Short mmCIF file of C-alpha atoms in Angstrom, two decimals:
data_model
loop_
_atom_site.label_atom_id
_atom_site.label_comp_id
_atom_site.label_asym_id
_atom_site.label_seq_id
_atom_site.Cartn_x
_atom_site.Cartn_y
_atom_site.Cartn_z
CA MET A 683 -22.93 11.09 -2.76
CA LYS A 684 -24.53 9.80 0.43
CA ASN A 685 -26.31 12.34 2.66
CA VAL A 686 -24.88 15.35 0.83
CA PHE A 687 -27.96 17.53 1.43
CA PHE A 688 -28.07 16.89 5.16
CA GLY A 689 -24.30 17.30 5.30
CA PHE A 690 -24.54 20.75 3.73
CA ILE A 691 -27.33 21.80 6.12
CA GLY A 692 -25.25 20.72 9.12
CA LEU A 693 -22.24 22.57 7.78
CA LEU A 694 -24.23 25.72 7.21
CA PHE A 695 -25.42 25.69 10.82
CA SER A 696 -21.82 25.13 11.91
CA VAL A 697 -20.58 28.04 9.81
CA VAL A 698 -23.38 30.34 10.97
CA SER A 699 -22.78 29.52 14.62
CA ASN A 700 -19.12 30.43 14.21
CA ALA A 701 -19.62 33.35 11.84
CA GLN A 702 -18.71 35.95 14.41
CA LYS A 703 -15.34 34.21 14.92
CA LEU A 704 -14.41 33.96 11.25
CA SER A 705 -12.76 36.63 9.18
CA LYS A 706 -13.64 37.06 5.53
CA ALA A 707 -10.44 35.24 4.58
CA ASP A 708 -11.31 32.35 6.91
CA LYS A 709 -14.76 32.05 5.36
CA VAL A 710 -13.16 31.73 1.93
CA SER A 711 -10.81 29.02 3.22
CA LEU A 712 -13.66 27.17 4.90
CA GLU A 713 -15.70 27.20 1.70
CA ASN A 714 -12.71 25.97 -0.31
CA LEU A 715 -12.03 23.10 2.08
CA ARG A 716 -15.65 22.02 1.93
CA ASN A 717 -15.78 22.21 -1.87
CA HIS A 718 -12.57 20.20 -2.30
CA VAL A 719 -13.66 17.41 0.04
CA SER A 720 -17.17 17.27 -1.42
CA TYR A 721 -15.77 16.74 -4.92
CA LEU A 722 -13.00 14.31 -4.06
CA ALA A 723 -15.25 12.20 -1.82
CA ASP A 724 -18.16 12.07 -4.25
CA ASP A 725 -19.46 8.74 -5.54
CA GLN A 726 -18.59 9.66 -9.13
CA LEU A 727 -14.88 9.21 -8.27
CA GLU A 728 -15.61 5.66 -7.07
CA GLY A 729 -13.14 5.75 -4.20
CA ARG A 730 -10.12 7.17 -6.10
CA ARG A 731 -8.40 3.77 -6.36
CA THR A 732 -4.93 4.06 -7.89
CA GLY A 733 -4.95 3.41 -11.63
CA THR A 734 -8.70 3.89 -12.16
CA LYS A 735 -10.94 6.46 -13.82
CA GLY A 736 -11.70 7.77 -10.34
CA GLU A 737 -8.02 8.50 -9.76
CA GLU A 738 -7.94 10.31 -13.11
CA LEU A 739 -10.90 12.51 -12.18
CA ALA A 740 -9.13 13.33 -8.92
CA TYR A 741 -5.75 14.19 -10.44
CA VAL A 742 -7.36 16.34 -13.14
CA TYR A 743 -9.23 18.27 -10.45
CA ILE A 744 -6.13 18.68 -8.28
CA SER A 745 -4.06 19.85 -11.26
CA GLN A 746 -6.72 22.40 -12.18
CA GLN A 747 -6.81 23.72 -8.63
CA PHE A 748 -3.03 24.09 -8.49
CA GLU A 749 -3.11 25.96 -11.79
CA LYS A 750 -5.97 28.15 -10.58
CA ASN A 751 -3.94 29.01 -7.47
CA GLY A 752 -1.06 30.19 -9.64
CA LEU A 753 1.38 27.33 -9.12
CA THR A 754 3.66 25.98 -11.82
CA ALA A 755 3.76 22.34 -12.90
CA LYS A 756 6.65 20.34 -11.46
CA GLY A 757 5.84 16.79 -12.44
CA GLU A 758 7.36 14.82 -15.29
CA LYS A 759 4.39 15.36 -17.61
CA GLY A 760 3.06 18.75 -16.62
CA PHE A 761 1.67 18.46 -13.11
CA LEU A 762 1.70 14.66 -13.32
CA GLN A 763 4.38 12.20 -12.30
CA PRO A 764 3.31 8.73 -13.52
CA PHE A 765 4.60 5.60 -11.82
CA GLU A 766 3.96 1.89 -12.10
CA VAL A 767 2.44 -0.36 -9.46
CA ASN A 768 3.49 -3.96 -10.03
CA GLU A 769 0.74 -6.04 -8.47
CA GLY A 770 2.47 -9.31 -9.22
CA LYS A 771 1.33 -11.72 -11.90
CA GLN A 772 -1.87 -12.51 -13.73
CA ILE A 773 -3.02 -15.43 -15.85
CA GLN A 774 -3.00 -14.34 -19.48
CA PRO A 775 -6.07 -14.92 -21.70
CA SER A 776 -3.94 -17.10 -24.01
CA THR A 777 -3.76 -19.79 -21.30
CA PHE A 778 -5.73 -22.97 -22.02
CA PHE A 779 -6.02 -26.53 -20.71
CA ILE A 780 -7.82 -29.17 -22.79
CA ILE A 781 -8.41 -32.72 -21.53
CA ASP A 782 -9.97 -35.19 -23.97
CA GLY A 783 -11.33 -32.30 -26.02
CA GLU A 784 -12.92 -30.51 -23.05
CA HIS A 785 -11.77 -26.91 -22.70
CA LEU A 786 -11.34 -26.32 -18.96
CA LYS A 787 -12.12 -22.94 -17.47
CA VAL A 788 -9.42 -20.97 -15.68
CA GLN A 789 -10.08 -20.76 -11.90
CA THR A 790 -13.36 -22.71 -12.20
CA ASP A 791 -11.60 -25.92 -13.32
CA PHE A 792 -7.89 -25.22 -12.92
CA PHE A 793 -5.29 -22.60 -12.08
CA PRO A 794 -1.49 -22.43 -12.16
CA LEU A 795 0.57 -21.87 -9.07
CA ALA A 796 2.22 -18.47 -9.34
CA TRP A 797 5.71 -19.86 -9.75
CA SER A 798 4.65 -22.00 -12.71
CA VAL A 799 6.84 -21.43 -15.72
CA ASN A 800 5.17 -20.49 -18.99
CA GLY A 801 5.07 -23.27 -21.54
CA THR A 802 3.08 -25.44 -23.94
CA ILE A 803 2.72 -29.21 -23.84
CA GLU A 804 0.77 -31.80 -25.84
CA THR A 805 0.83 -35.34 -24.53
CA VAL A 806 -1.08 -38.46 -23.51
CA ALA A 807 -1.08 -39.27 -19.79
CA ALA A 808 -2.93 -41.06 -16.99
CA ALA A 809 -3.24 -40.02 -13.35
CA SER A 810 -1.56 -43.25 -12.23
CA LEU A 811 1.27 -43.13 -14.76
CA HIS A 812 4.51 -41.23 -14.14
CA GLU A 813 6.57 -41.47 -17.30
CA ASN A 814 9.66 -39.74 -18.59
CA GLY A 815 8.49 -37.17 -21.14
CA GLY A 816 4.89 -37.06 -19.93
CA ALA A 817 2.71 -34.95 -17.61
CA TRP A 818 2.61 -36.17 -14.01
CA PHE A 819 -0.58 -36.12 -11.93
CA TRP A 820 -0.32 -36.05 -8.13
CA ASP A 821 -3.17 -36.63 -5.68
CA ILE A 822 -2.29 -34.82 -2.43
CA LYS A 823 -5.11 -36.45 -0.43
CA GLU A 824 -2.83 -38.75 1.59
CA LEU A 825 -0.22 -36.03 2.14
CA LEU A 826 -2.84 -33.80 3.75
CA VAL A 827 -4.18 -36.61 5.95
CA GLU A 828 -0.70 -37.65 7.11
CA ASN A 829 0.18 -34.10 8.14
CA GLU A 830 -3.16 -33.03 9.56
CA LYS A 831 -1.71 -32.64 13.06
CA ASN A 832 1.79 -31.61 12.04
CA PRO A 833 2.24 -27.93 13.05
CA HIS A 834 5.40 -27.64 10.94
CA PHE A 835 3.85 -28.98 7.74
CA ASP A 836 4.19 -26.63 4.79
CA LEU A 837 2.25 -27.75 1.71
CA VAL A 838 4.04 -25.35 -0.59
CA SER A 839 7.45 -26.76 0.40
CA SER A 840 6.14 -30.27 -0.23
CA ILE A 841 4.90 -29.27 -3.68
CA ARG A 842 8.24 -27.68 -4.55
CA THR A 843 10.02 -30.88 -3.47
CA LYS A 844 7.68 -33.00 -5.59
CA GLU A 845 8.13 -30.64 -8.51
CA LYS A 846 11.94 -31.00 -8.38
CA ASP A 847 11.62 -34.78 -8.23
CA ALA A 848 9.29 -34.74 -11.24
CA VAL A 849 11.69 -32.58 -13.23
CA THR A 850 14.61 -34.88 -12.39
CA LYS A 851 12.63 -37.85 -13.71
CA GLY A 852 11.63 -36.15 -16.96
CA ALA A 853 8.11 -34.87 -16.27
CA THR A 854 6.87 -32.15 -18.64
CA ALA A 855 4.25 -30.80 -16.20
CA LEU A 856 3.04 -31.42 -12.64
CA ILE A 857 -0.75 -31.46 -12.30
CA ILE A 858 -1.97 -31.47 -8.69
CA TYR A 859 -5.37 -32.60 -7.51
CA ASN A 860 -7.01 -33.45 -4.19
CA SER A 861 -9.58 -36.26 -4.08
CA GLY A 862 -9.95 -35.97 -0.31
CA THR A 863 -12.30 -33.87 1.82
CA LYS A 864 -9.64 -31.83 3.63
CA ASP A 865 -9.24 -28.44 1.97
CA ALA A 866 -5.69 -27.91 0.75
CA GLY A 867 -6.11 -24.12 0.79
CA LEU A 868 -4.37 -23.72 -2.56
CA LYS A 869 -5.29 -20.75 -4.72
CA TYR A 870 -3.82 -18.56 -7.39
CA ASP A 871 -1.69 -15.93 -5.67
CA GLY A 872 -0.35 -13.43 -8.18
CA LYS A 873 1.70 -11.75 -5.45
CA ASP A 874 3.77 -14.86 -4.86
CA ARG A 875 7.18 -14.17 -6.38
CA SER A 876 8.84 -17.50 -5.66
CA ALA A 877 11.53 -18.74 -8.04
CA LEU A 878 10.05 -20.14 -11.23
CA SER A 879 9.66 -23.87 -11.72
CA ALA A 880 11.24 -25.72 -14.64
CA ILE A 881 7.86 -27.12 -15.74
CA PRO A 882 4.24 -25.88 -15.56
CA VAL A 883 2.62 -26.62 -12.17
CA ILE A 884 -1.17 -26.74 -12.32
CA VAL A 885 -3.90 -27.34 -9.72
CA LEU A 886 -7.19 -29.01 -10.75
CA GLN A 887 -10.38 -28.13 -8.90
CA LYS A 888 -12.59 -30.62 -7.06
CA ARG A 889 -14.83 -31.71 -9.98
CA LEU A 890 -11.88 -32.92 -11.99
CA ALA A 891 -10.11 -34.37 -8.94
CA ASP A 892 -13.06 -36.68 -8.28
CA LYS A 893 -13.13 -37.70 -11.95
CA LEU A 894 -9.43 -38.60 -11.91
CA ALA A 895 -9.73 -40.52 -8.65
CA ALA A 896 -12.58 -42.57 -10.07
CA ASP A 897 -10.47 -43.83 -13.01
CA PRO A 898 -6.75 -43.10 -12.47
CA SER A 899 -5.67 -45.43 -15.29
CA HIS A 900 -7.65 -43.65 -18.00
CA MET A 901 -5.33 -42.33 -20.73
CA MET A 902 -6.08 -38.69 -21.51
CA ASP A 903 -5.23 -36.47 -24.44
CA ILE A 904 -3.79 -33.29 -22.91
CA LYS A 905 -3.12 -29.94 -24.49
CA LEU A 906 -1.87 -27.22 -22.18
CA LYS A 907 -0.61 -23.69 -22.69
CA MET A 908 0.41 -21.86 -19.54
CA GLU A 909 1.10 -18.14 -19.75
CA GLN A 910 1.39 -15.63 -16.93
CA GLY A 911 2.47 -12.01 -17.17
CA ASP A 912 3.03 -8.97 -14.97
CA LYS A 913 -0.04 -7.19 -13.66
CA ILE A 914 0.74 -3.49 -13.87
CA ARG A 915 -1.29 -0.50 -12.73
CA LYS A 916 -0.29 3.10 -13.37
CA GLY A 917 -0.60 5.72 -10.66
CA HIS A 918 -0.02 9.46 -10.82
CA ASN A 919 1.44 11.93 -8.34
CA VAL A 920 0.41 15.56 -8.85
CA VAL A 921 3.33 17.97 -8.28
CA ALA A 922 3.18 21.78 -8.19
CA TYR A 923 5.72 24.46 -7.28
CA ILE A 924 5.95 27.96 -5.87
CA ASP A 925 9.33 29.39 -6.85
CA ASN A 926 10.30 32.27 -4.57
CA ASN A 927 13.96 32.13 -5.66
CA ALA A 928 14.81 31.02 -2.14
CA ALA A 929 17.73 28.82 -1.10
CA THR A 930 15.54 26.16 0.48
CA THR A 931 12.27 24.42 -0.34
CA ILE A 932 9.54 23.11 1.94
CA ILE A 933 7.64 20.06 0.69
CA ILE A 934 3.97 19.76 1.65
CA GLY A 935 2.18 16.54 0.80
CA ALA A 936 -0.98 14.48 1.18
CA HIS A 937 -2.16 11.34 -0.56
CA TYR A 938 -5.34 11.58 -2.59
CA ASP A 939 -5.89 7.91 -3.47
CA HIS A 940 -8.27 5.67 -1.53
CA LEU A 941 -9.68 2.14 -1.66
CA GLY A 942 -12.13 2.20 -4.57
CA TYR A 943 -14.57 -0.63 -3.86
CA GLY A 944 -12.07 -2.40 -1.59
CA GLU A 945 -10.59 -4.52 -4.38
CA ASP A 946 -7.10 -4.55 -2.85
CA ASN A 947 -8.23 -6.30 0.35
CA ASN A 948 -7.43 -3.22 2.46
CA SER A 949 -11.01 -2.47 3.51
CA ARG A 950 -12.51 -3.07 6.96
CA HIS A 951 -15.97 -3.36 5.39
CA THR A 952 -17.65 -6.78 5.60
CA GLY A 953 -20.90 -6.09 3.73
CA GLU A 954 -21.76 -5.90 0.07
CA LYS A 955 -19.48 -4.23 -2.44
CA SER A 956 -19.56 -0.47 -1.85
CA ILE A 957 -17.70 2.69 -2.81
CA HIS A 958 -15.18 3.83 -0.21
CA ASN A 959 -15.26 7.62 -0.59
CA GLY A 960 -12.43 8.29 1.87
CA ALA A 961 -13.56 11.78 2.92
CA ASP A 962 -11.20 11.82 5.89
CA ASP A 963 -8.73 9.38 4.32
CA ASN A 964 -7.55 11.38 2.59
CA ALA A 965 -9.74 13.90 0.81
CA SER A 966 -9.33 15.94 4.00
CA GLY A 967 -5.54 16.11 3.70
CA THR A 968 -5.73 16.79 -0.03
CA ALA A 969 -8.18 19.64 0.52
CA ALA A 970 -5.82 21.11 3.13
CA LEU A 971 -2.94 20.73 0.65
CA LEU A 972 -4.84 22.68 -2.01
CA GLU A 973 -5.84 25.44 0.38
CA LEU A 974 -2.30 25.77 1.70
CA SER A 975 -1.06 26.12 -1.88
CA ARG A 976 -3.45 29.05 -2.37
CA LEU A 977 -2.55 30.74 0.91
CA LEU A 978 1.22 30.35 0.49
CA LYS A 979 1.05 31.64 -3.07
CA LEU A 980 -0.67 34.78 -1.72
CA SER A 981 1.81 35.14 1.16
CA THR A 982 4.32 38.00 1.15
CA ASP A 983 6.83 35.79 2.98
CA LYS A 984 9.27 34.57 0.31
CA THR A 985 11.75 32.87 2.66
CA ASN A 986 11.18 29.42 1.11
CA ASN A 987 10.10 27.81 -2.12
CA TYR A 988 7.22 25.35 -1.80
CA LEU A 989 6.66 22.01 -3.49
CA PHE A 990 3.16 20.57 -3.18
CA ILE A 991 2.65 16.87 -3.88
CA ALA A 992 -0.64 14.97 -3.99
CA PHE A 993 0.45 11.32 -3.82
CA SER A 994 -1.28 8.29 -5.23
CA GLY A 995 -0.56 4.68 -4.29
CA GLU A 996 -0.33 5.40 -0.55
CA GLU A 997 -3.02 2.87 0.29
CA LEU A 998 -1.04 0.19 -1.56
CA GLY A 999 2.17 0.82 0.39
CA LEU A 1000 3.53 4.36 -0.15
CA TYR A 1001 4.12 3.77 -3.86
CA GLY A 1002 3.75 7.40 -4.95
CA SER A 1003 5.91 9.01 -2.28
CA LYS A 1004 8.62 6.37 -2.60
CA TYR A 1005 8.65 6.87 -6.36
CA PHE A 1006 8.96 10.63 -5.91
CA THR A 1007 11.83 10.40 -3.41
CA ASP A 1008 13.64 8.02 -5.77
CA HIS A 1009 12.85 10.25 -8.80
CA PRO A 1010 12.57 13.78 -7.35
CA THR A 1011 11.69 16.65 -9.67
CA ILE A 1012 13.74 19.06 -7.56
CA SER A 1013 17.03 18.53 -5.74
CA LEU A 1014 16.32 16.99 -2.33
CA SER A 1015 19.57 18.53 -1.06
CA ASN A 1016 17.81 21.91 -1.06
CA VAL A 1017 14.76 20.67 0.86
CA ASN A 1018 14.39 22.02 4.39
CA TYR A 1019 11.68 19.62 5.60
CA MET A 1020 8.48 17.83 4.61
CA ILE A 1021 4.96 18.20 6.05
CA ASN A 1022 2.47 15.37 5.53
CA MET A 1023 -1.28 15.58 6.18
CA ASP A 1024 -3.18 12.31 6.33
CA MET A 1025 -6.66 12.18 7.90
CA VAL A 1026 -7.02 15.70 9.26
CA GLY A 1027 -10.81 15.88 8.98
CA ARG A 1028 -12.06 14.47 12.27
CA PHE A 1029 -10.92 17.13 14.73
CA SER A 1030 -12.79 16.61 18.00
CA ASP A 1031 -14.47 19.75 19.35
CA SER A 1032 -14.56 18.15 22.80
CA SER A 1033 -10.96 16.94 23.22
CA LYS A 1034 -9.49 19.62 20.89
CA THR A 1035 -6.44 17.42 20.28
CA ILE A 1036 -4.39 16.64 17.19
CA THR A 1037 -1.38 14.37 16.79
CA ILE A 1038 1.83 15.66 15.23
CA GLY A 1039 4.32 12.94 14.36
CA GLY A 1040 7.96 13.30 13.41
CA ILE A 1041 8.91 15.59 16.28
CA GLY A 1042 12.10 13.64 16.83
CA THR A 1043 13.34 14.14 13.26
CA SER A 1044 14.84 17.55 14.11
CA PRO A 1045 15.94 19.06 17.42
CA SER A 1046 14.20 22.28 16.35
CA TRP A 1047 10.67 20.86 16.17
CA SER A 1048 9.82 20.86 19.87
CA ALA A 1049 10.25 24.63 20.15
CA LEU A 1050 8.77 25.41 16.74
CA ILE A 1051 5.46 23.58 17.23
CA ALA A 1052 4.70 25.44 20.50
CA GLU A 1053 2.39 28.48 20.52
CA LYS A 1054 1.57 30.97 23.28
CA LYS A 1055 -2.18 30.72 22.69
CA PRO A 1056 -2.67 27.25 21.15
CA ALA A 1057 -5.88 26.55 19.24
CA PHE A 1058 -5.71 22.90 20.30
CA THR A 1059 -3.76 20.42 22.39
CA ILE A 1060 -0.91 18.71 20.56
CA LYS A 1061 -0.16 15.06 21.17
CA ILE A 1062 3.36 14.41 19.92
CA ASP A 1063 4.94 11.33 18.37
CA SER A 1064 8.69 11.39 17.90
CA SER A 1065 8.98 8.76 15.15
CA GLY A 1066 9.73 9.81 11.59
CA THR A 1067 8.11 6.67 10.19
CA GLY A 1068 4.63 5.23 10.11
CA PRO A 1069 1.93 4.11 7.66
CA SER A 1070 1.92 7.31 5.59
CA ASP A 1071 3.98 9.21 3.02
CA HIS A 1072 6.29 11.19 5.34
CA THR A 1073 8.12 7.88 5.88
CA SER A 1074 9.54 8.04 2.33
CA PHE A 1075 11.08 11.46 3.03
CA TYR A 1076 12.40 10.45 6.44
CA ARG A 1077 14.23 7.63 4.63
CA LYS A 1078 16.06 10.36 2.66
CA ASP A 1079 17.25 11.95 5.92
CA LEU A 1080 14.81 14.86 5.81
CA PRO A 1081 13.01 16.28 8.86
CA VAL A 1082 9.29 15.52 8.67
CA LEU A 1083 6.05 16.38 10.42
CA PHE A 1084 2.88 14.31 10.21
CA PHE A 1085 -0.53 15.86 10.98
CA PHE A 1086 -3.34 13.51 12.01
CA THR A 1087 -6.64 13.93 13.87
CA GLY A 1088 -7.05 10.27 14.82
CA LEU A 1089 -8.63 6.96 13.84
CA HIS A 1090 -12.40 6.45 13.98
CA THR A 1091 -15.01 3.77 13.35
CA ASP A 1092 -15.38 4.82 9.70
CA TYR A 1093 -11.71 4.19 8.89
CA HIS A 1094 -11.37 2.18 5.65
CA LYS A 1095 -15.15 1.77 5.45
CA PRO A 1096 -17.73 3.12 2.97
CA SER A 1097 -19.10 5.29 5.79
CA ASP A 1098 -16.10 7.68 5.69
CA ASP A 1099 -18.19 10.39 4.02
CA PHE A 1100 -18.30 14.12 3.34
CA ASP A 1101 -20.89 14.98 6.01
CA LYS A 1102 -18.69 13.68 8.86
CA ILE A 1103 -15.79 16.08 8.30
CA ASN A 1104 -15.18 18.84 10.84
CA TYR A 1105 -14.36 21.67 8.44
CA ASN A 1106 -13.85 24.25 11.18
CA GLY A 1107 -11.29 21.93 12.79
CA GLN A 1108 -9.66 21.38 9.42
CA LEU A 1109 -9.33 25.16 9.02
CA LEU A 1110 -7.65 25.40 12.44
CA ILE A 1111 -5.00 22.93 11.25
CA VAL A 1112 -4.42 24.77 7.96
CA LYS A 1113 -3.97 28.08 9.78
CA TYR A 1114 -1.66 26.45 12.33
CA ILE A 1115 0.55 25.03 9.56
CA THR A 1116 0.84 28.47 7.91
CA ARG A 1117 1.99 29.94 11.24
CA LEU A 1118 4.42 27.05 11.78
CA ILE A 1119 5.92 27.57 8.33
CA ALA A 1120 6.36 31.27 9.07
CA ARG A 1121 8.23 30.40 12.28
CA THR A 1122 10.55 27.99 10.51
CA GLY A 1123 11.41 30.73 8.01
CA LYS A 1124 13.33 32.46 10.78
CA GLU A 1125 15.50 29.37 11.31
CA GLN A 1126 18.44 28.05 9.35
CA LYS A 1127 17.89 24.80 7.48
CA LEU A 1128 16.67 22.33 10.10
CA ALA A 1129 19.06 19.64 11.31
CA PHE A 1130 17.96 16.04 10.80
CA THR A 1131 18.02 13.35 13.49
CA LYS A 1132 17.20 9.65 13.35
CA THR A 1133 14.27 8.40 15.43
CA ARG A 1134 12.77 5.12 16.52
CA GLU A 1135 11.05 3.24 13.71
CA GLN A 1136 7.42 2.21 13.43
CA GLN A 1137 5.98 -0.52 11.23
CA THR A 1138 4.35 0.79 8.05
CA SER A 1139 1.79 -2.02 8.13
CA THR A 1140 -1.17 -2.28 10.51
CA SER A 1141 -1.40 -6.06 10.13
CA THR A 1142 -2.15 -7.95 13.36
CA ARG A 1143 -1.71 -11.49 12.05
CA PHE A 1144 1.52 -12.05 13.94
CA THR A 1145 2.77 -11.56 17.50
CA VAL A 1146 6.48 -11.08 16.79
CA SER A 1147 8.42 -8.71 14.56
CA MET A 1148 11.90 -8.71 13.07
CA GLY A 1149 11.95 -4.93 13.27
CA ILE A 1150 12.21 -4.25 9.55
CA MET A 1151 10.23 -1.90 7.34
CA PRO A 1152 9.41 -3.74 4.09
CA ASP A 1153 9.69 -1.96 0.76
CA TYR A 1154 6.16 -2.57 -0.52
CA THR A 1155 7.09 -1.38 -4.00
CA PHE A 1156 9.74 -4.11 -4.47
CA SER A 1157 8.65 -6.45 -7.28
CA GLY A 1158 11.35 -9.12 -6.96
CA ALA A 1159 11.28 -12.41 -5.04
CA GLY A 1160 11.49 -11.90 -1.27
CA VAL A 1161 11.01 -8.88 0.97
CA LYS A 1162 13.35 -5.96 0.49
CA VAL A 1163 14.31 -4.20 3.72
CA ASP A 1164 13.58 -0.48 3.49
CA GLY A 1165 14.63 0.28 7.06
CA VAL A 1166 15.79 -1.46 10.24
CA SER A 1167 14.60 -0.54 13.74
CA ALA A 1168 17.36 0.15 16.25
CA GLY A 1169 17.73 -2.46 18.96
CA ARG A 1170 15.30 -4.92 17.37
CA ALA A 1171 15.87 -8.50 16.23
CA ALA A 1172 16.92 -7.72 12.65
CA GLU A 1173 19.54 -5.16 13.64
CA LYS A 1174 20.95 -7.47 16.31
CA ALA A 1175 21.20 -10.24 13.71
CA GLY A 1176 23.12 -8.00 11.29
CA ILE A 1177 20.42 -7.30 8.69
CA LYS A 1178 20.73 -3.97 6.86
CA ALA A 1179 18.56 -1.73 4.70
CA GLY A 1180 18.69 -2.99 1.12
CA ASP A 1181 18.89 -6.67 2.11
CA VAL A 1182 16.24 -9.00 0.65
CA VAL A 1183 14.77 -11.60 3.03
CA THR A 1184 14.25 -14.91 1.19
CA LYS A 1185 13.68 -17.42 4.00
CA LEU A 1186 12.61 -17.29 7.65
CA GLY A 1187 13.22 -20.53 9.49
CA GLU A 1188 11.91 -23.30 7.23
CA PHE A 1189 9.50 -20.96 5.44
CA GLU A 1190 10.27 -19.53 2.02
CA VAL A 1191 9.66 -15.78 1.72
CA SER A 1192 8.61 -14.62 -1.74
CA SER A 1193 6.49 -11.55 -0.91
CA VAL A 1194 5.30 -9.37 1.95
CA GLU A 1195 2.28 -11.65 2.31
CA SER A 1196 4.37 -14.82 2.67
CA TYR A 1197 6.67 -12.95 5.08
CA MET A 1198 3.67 -12.12 7.28
CA GLN A 1199 2.55 -15.75 7.14
CA ALA A 1200 6.03 -16.90 8.14
CA LEU A 1201 6.10 -14.47 11.08
CA SER A 1202 2.77 -15.85 12.29
CA LYS A 1203 4.46 -19.21 12.90
CA PHE A 1204 6.71 -17.76 15.61
CA LYS A 1205 6.15 -16.48 19.14
CA LYS A 1206 8.15 -14.33 21.52
CA GLY A 1207 11.31 -16.10 22.68
CA ASP A 1208 11.68 -18.26 19.57
CA ALA A 1209 15.00 -18.37 17.73
CA THR A 1210 15.55 -19.35 14.10
CA LYS A 1211 17.64 -18.57 11.03
CA VAL A 1212 16.94 -15.99 8.35
CA LYS A 1213 18.35 -16.06 4.83
CA ILE A 1214 18.93 -12.84 2.91
CA LYS A 1215 20.44 -11.63 -0.33
CA ARG A 1216 22.82 -8.69 -0.07
CA GLY A 1217 23.51 -7.75 -3.64
CA ALA A 1218 24.62 -10.97 -5.33
CA THR A 1219 25.69 -12.57 -2.04
CA GLU A 1220 23.46 -14.95 -0.05
CA LEU A 1221 23.86 -14.76 3.74
CA GLU A 1222 22.32 -16.55 6.70
CA PHE A 1223 21.87 -15.07 10.19
CA ASP A 1224 20.67 -16.33 13.55
CA ILE A 1225 17.71 -14.30 14.78
CA ALA A 1226 15.82 -14.29 18.10
CA PHE A 1227 12.38 -12.78 18.64
#
């Protein structure tokens, strides 16, 4: 791990300088927090990316710590709750394309478009010949030139139109190439969940495009097998329980997954491939989770049961927490509230401020979070939603709190390392949460209230918003609406949670990515139509941004 020695030296000085302020119990907690973060954020875990060996090392460690602290397993397989992450499609190794005996290489020479149907063909064809029962070749050079200055041009829509025409006229495959110099921008996008074509739709790379353009009448022997399949990753929540035989349960959670080497395109790093250790995001919250499990197990206050959940898949779109709330291992009707800790390791000793979100999810929170002699200043956020796991519990009408010490320049970069964590500040937060929990034990089960909604994505590629929260775990075609913001465009149009957006204006919506691209085409004040599926029914609404 980077700079571990110097990190330890700095920490020792920090501990020594504060020794007179720390009790023996606090010193134990401080040491535990440091040990947990140092292990979870070590290079050997390779960034704890969901579905990797690094995630496995992390969940084994977390399970062992829960067991050591005296908690009982409450997952589906011991402490573990496995879940699937559907990443879309992938080209299967059985795919091949042979032209005149030459075996073309996938991606280097050709690739299917994601909506291409699986199939096998064997035929003789020429680029200039469009016959019934044969493969059709289509040079998109002129199409790109003609629409170079057309702001409404959508190449994908043009391809789908051509594909339908080819099918109507008996084509067995549509093979696209571009002999021009203007880049078409086509690539294999496994996350595109558009409706499947009736025939294989293949794109040839530049080398072969030039060859076809040079002799379009040449008859070619073609053998093609196109096969795509689901690309599945398996993540694991770690779930542990303290059973105090109480009527209500408090859920305490933190995600332990991070970015790995940045393979999921969620890194802010622009340099060479590097491990993203995620010390603050979110080894810090996971360490706090483990220490709270130890402290609450030792506590003599038995007012509540406690369920501790270390989530995976958060960095991919709240996969783990959404899976848990849809497949809970305890009855959610007995849950009092949920506390989420995400990035609690960068407490500032100068500003002495933390953010607590979710204050608006219960009328009791404002009074409960206040202390006569506060250890820090609290910046409040009323919303029960945001880009972290408490959102999944808010969606189940549970009061939530979200603890956060703020963004920094190391966020989603390899530089988010062990030596930059403020462990004394982390301890302050852990101790505050134990006091807060004790105060809530004197209350009846907290009432739940709806709040304003925040986007769960930090994307800045668009300037308008429909005001929906996408369900990032949805693996069907379109964008499933997980929540609708009050007073925003979607609600005014009549869109509801559970609807699936399939088209925005003239742009097809097959995934969250294509939805973002469609939004980028609009500006404030624009009006258009949006198509959705509500169950088996297709509806169309007018929407204004």
